[in-house]
């Protein structure tokens, strides 16, 4: 099965790096979509069929956790898994994020196997 | 776990991130070499047990190589100045995260701001207070990377 993937990060270079890393990980990608913040992401989520979201936390206009909160509040978006990709290292904070609806977490700097494992965990569990 | 950021931690964080993310290998600079190119500077506010700002400076030529290495492309063929600020800001972001872990471990919740990167200038014109932490590194092509941490004064304890 191929996955439509939305990458949300205010850095265009990181969006490109995440795309490249996911491709290197051997994930079966249908289509990549990109957004620079949570507002753009919500707009895309409302119009495109997206299977998983990889999002940074710190972004202007709407950060990654506010994006998760908005998605959880909408019936048509609540089931789409969101994986946070960030520099956060506090275990307590990562657990808080999962309580708020984040499905998984990838720490920067990341490796292809990090994405492969997360996709297996997220979609394997489903 | 050490409660305060040190020069060694800053040096380790910068070296580790540049090596892991961009395949740039660095050593502490033996002396202050002149900047041999325009300079980009990123400012990243942070708050952990201490609050402050991480300041990272390097040359545009090194930023071009970092951007190319991040993207897995040829620096000369894919020259895009817009990538420089972007890539240097992201390096600052990740260095901040690594530094927070080195200083405070994984039990303390820390906050990083959004990195702000200034346009390239002839010199990195930053006045550092006497109390600032500061390190200078060189890569294997003798390109300079400066990292500084300016800490805010600790708030007075209640009752003092």
Tab-separated table of C-alpha atoms in Angstrom, chain A:
chain	number	residue	atom	x	y	z
A	1	UNK	CA	0.000	0.000	0.000
A	2	UNK	CA	1.360	3.453	-0.841
A	3	UNK	CA	0.962	6.392	1.525
A	4	UNK	CA	0.181	10.030	0.799
A	5	UNK	CA	2.440	11.970	3.124
A	6	UNK	CA	2.145	15.553	4.330
A	7	UNK	CA	5.339	17.216	5.605
A	8	UNK	CA	4.865	20.326	7.746
A	9	UNK	CA	7.911	22.471	8.562
A	10	UNK	CA	8.689	26.163	8.126
A	11	UNK	CA	12.089	25.237	6.668
A	12	UNK	CA	11.884	24.340	2.974
A	13	UNK	CA	15.241	22.636	3.236
A	14	UNK	CA	14.057	20.386	6.051
A	15	UNK	CA	10.921	19.498	4.125
A	16	UNK	CA	13.199	18.404	1.264
A	17	UNK	CA	15.452	16.481	3.652
A	18	UNK	CA	12.480	14.704	5.240
A	19	UNK	CA	11.144	13.781	1.795
A	20	UNK	CA	14.515	12.424	0.765
A	21	UNK	CA	14.948	10.509	4.027
A	22	UNK	CA	11.494	8.928	3.796
A	23	UNK	CA	12.243	7.844	0.214
A	24	UNK	CA	15.622	6.421	1.320
A	25	UNK	CA	13.829	4.517	4.070
A	26	UNK	CA	11.989	2.491	1.429
A	27	UNK	CA	8.553	3.740	2.487
A	28	UNK	CA	6.027	3.208	-0.315
A	29	UNK	CA	5.043	6.802	-1.064
A	30	UNK	CA	2.032	7.668	-3.182
A	31	UNK	CA	2.415	11.434	-3.136
A	32	UNK	CA	4.227	14.011	-0.988
A	33	UNK	CA	2.506	17.197	0.098
A	34	UNK	CA	4.210	20.099	1.869
A	35	UNK	CA	3.113	22.887	4.186
A	36	UNK	CA	5.113	25.611	5.939
A	37	UNK	CA	2.896	25.802	9.035
A	38	UNK	CA	-0.207	24.388	10.662
A	39	UNK	CA	-2.586	26.710	8.821
A	40	UNK	CA	-1.362	25.588	5.414
A	41	UNK	CA	-1.419	21.989	6.619
A	42	UNK	CA	-5.078	22.193	7.645
A	43	UNK	CA	-5.956	23.655	4.278
A	44	UNK	CA	-4.269	20.732	2.502
A	45	UNK	CA	-5.766	18.167	4.864
A	46	UNK	CA	-9.208	19.448	3.986
A	47	UNK	CA	-8.624	19.008	0.253
A	48	UNK	CA	-6.284	16.051	-0.229
A	49	UNK	CA	-6.361	12.440	0.848
A	50	UNK	CA	-3.457	12.271	3.294
A	51	UNK	CA	-2.492	9.144	5.185
A	52	UNK	CA	0.135	10.474	7.600
A	53	UNK	CA	1.525	13.832	8.701
A	54	UNK	CA	5.136	14.518	9.702
A	55	UNK	CA	5.266	17.873	11.481
A	56	UNK	CA	7.738	20.071	13.302
A	57	UNK	CA	6.680	21.750	16.527
A	58	UNK	CA	8.016	25.301	16.314
A	59	UNK	CA	6.455	27.034	13.316
A	60	UNK	CA	4.997	30.509	12.832
A	61	UNK	CA	1.223	31.059	12.547
A	62	UNK	CA	0.302	27.620	13.935
A	63	UNK	CA	2.731	25.223	15.605
A	64	UNK	CA	2.730	21.456	15.319
A	65	UNK	CA	0.896	20.780	18.577
A	66	UNK	CA	-1.876	23.244	17.774
A	67	UNK	CA	-2.179	21.496	14.413
A	68	UNK	CA	-2.640	18.177	16.235
A	69	UNK	CA	-5.278	19.746	18.492
A	70	UNK	CA	-7.189	21.082	15.485
A	71	UNK	CA	-7.010	17.728	13.715
A	72	UNK	CA	-8.247	15.879	16.818
A	73	UNK	CA	-11.243	18.197	16.979
A	74	UNK	CA	-12.367	17.411	13.420
A	75	UNK	CA	-14.016	14.092	12.790
A	76	UNK	CA	-12.609	13.784	9.253
A	77	UNK	CA	-9.020	14.470	10.416
A	78	UNK	CA	-8.877	12.901	13.872
A	79	UNK	CA	-7.794	9.478	12.656
A	80	UNK	CA	-4.889	10.686	10.510
A	81	UNK	CA	-1.692	9.872	12.434
A	82	UNK	CA	0.648	12.770	13.176
A	83	UNK	CA	4.326	12.135	13.784
A	84	UNK	CA	6.232	15.010	15.354
A	85	UNK	CA	9.788	15.509	14.020
A	86	UNK	CA	11.606	17.853	16.344
A	87	UNK	CA	14.568	18.683	18.550
A	88	UNK	CA	12.587	18.018	21.750
A	89	UNK	CA	14.379	15.605	24.078
A	90	UNK	CA	12.414	15.743	27.308
A	91	UNK	CA	10.731	12.384	27.925
A	92	UNK	CA	7.990	14.093	29.898
A	93	UNK	CA	7.279	16.466	27.038
A	94	UNK	CA	7.197	13.625	24.512
A	95	UNK	CA	4.708	11.751	26.696
A	96	UNK	CA	2.597	14.908	27.005
A	97	UNK	CA	2.540	15.191	23.215
A	98	UNK	CA	1.337	11.601	22.889
A	99	UNK	CA	-1.412	12.323	25.431
A	100	UNK	CA	-2.425	15.242	23.205
A	101	UNK	CA	-2.818	12.983	20.178
A	102	UNK	CA	0.658	12.757	18.632
A	103	UNK	CA	1.093	9.207	17.366
A	104	UNK	CA	4.883	9.001	17.336
A	105	UNK	CA	7.989	11.111	17.696
A	106	UNK	CA	11.225	11.347	15.692
A	107	UNK	CA	14.150	13.233	17.173
A	108	UNK	CA	16.370	15.484	15.033
A	109	UNK	CA	18.898	14.696	13.662
A	110	UNK	CA	17.096	11.731	12.163
A	111	UNK	CA	18.030	8.716	10.033
A	112	UNK	CA	16.096	6.828	7.344
A	113	UNK	CA	15.531	3.889	9.699
A	114	UNK	CA	13.737	6.233	12.140
A	115	UNK	CA	11.075	6.911	9.511
A	116	UNK	CA	10.878	3.294	8.396
A	117	UNK	CA	10.323	2.139	11.978
A	118	UNK	CA	7.693	4.791	12.690
A	119	UNK	CA	5.715	3.993	9.541
A	120	UNK	CA	5.834	0.294	10.404
A	121	UNK	CA	4.723	1.030	13.965
A	122	UNK	CA	1.945	3.409	12.944
A	123	UNK	CA	0.470	1.423	10.080
A	124	UNK	CA	1.389	-1.975	11.434
A	125	UNK	CA	-0.671	-1.204	14.519
A	126	UNK	CA	-3.629	-0.379	12.285
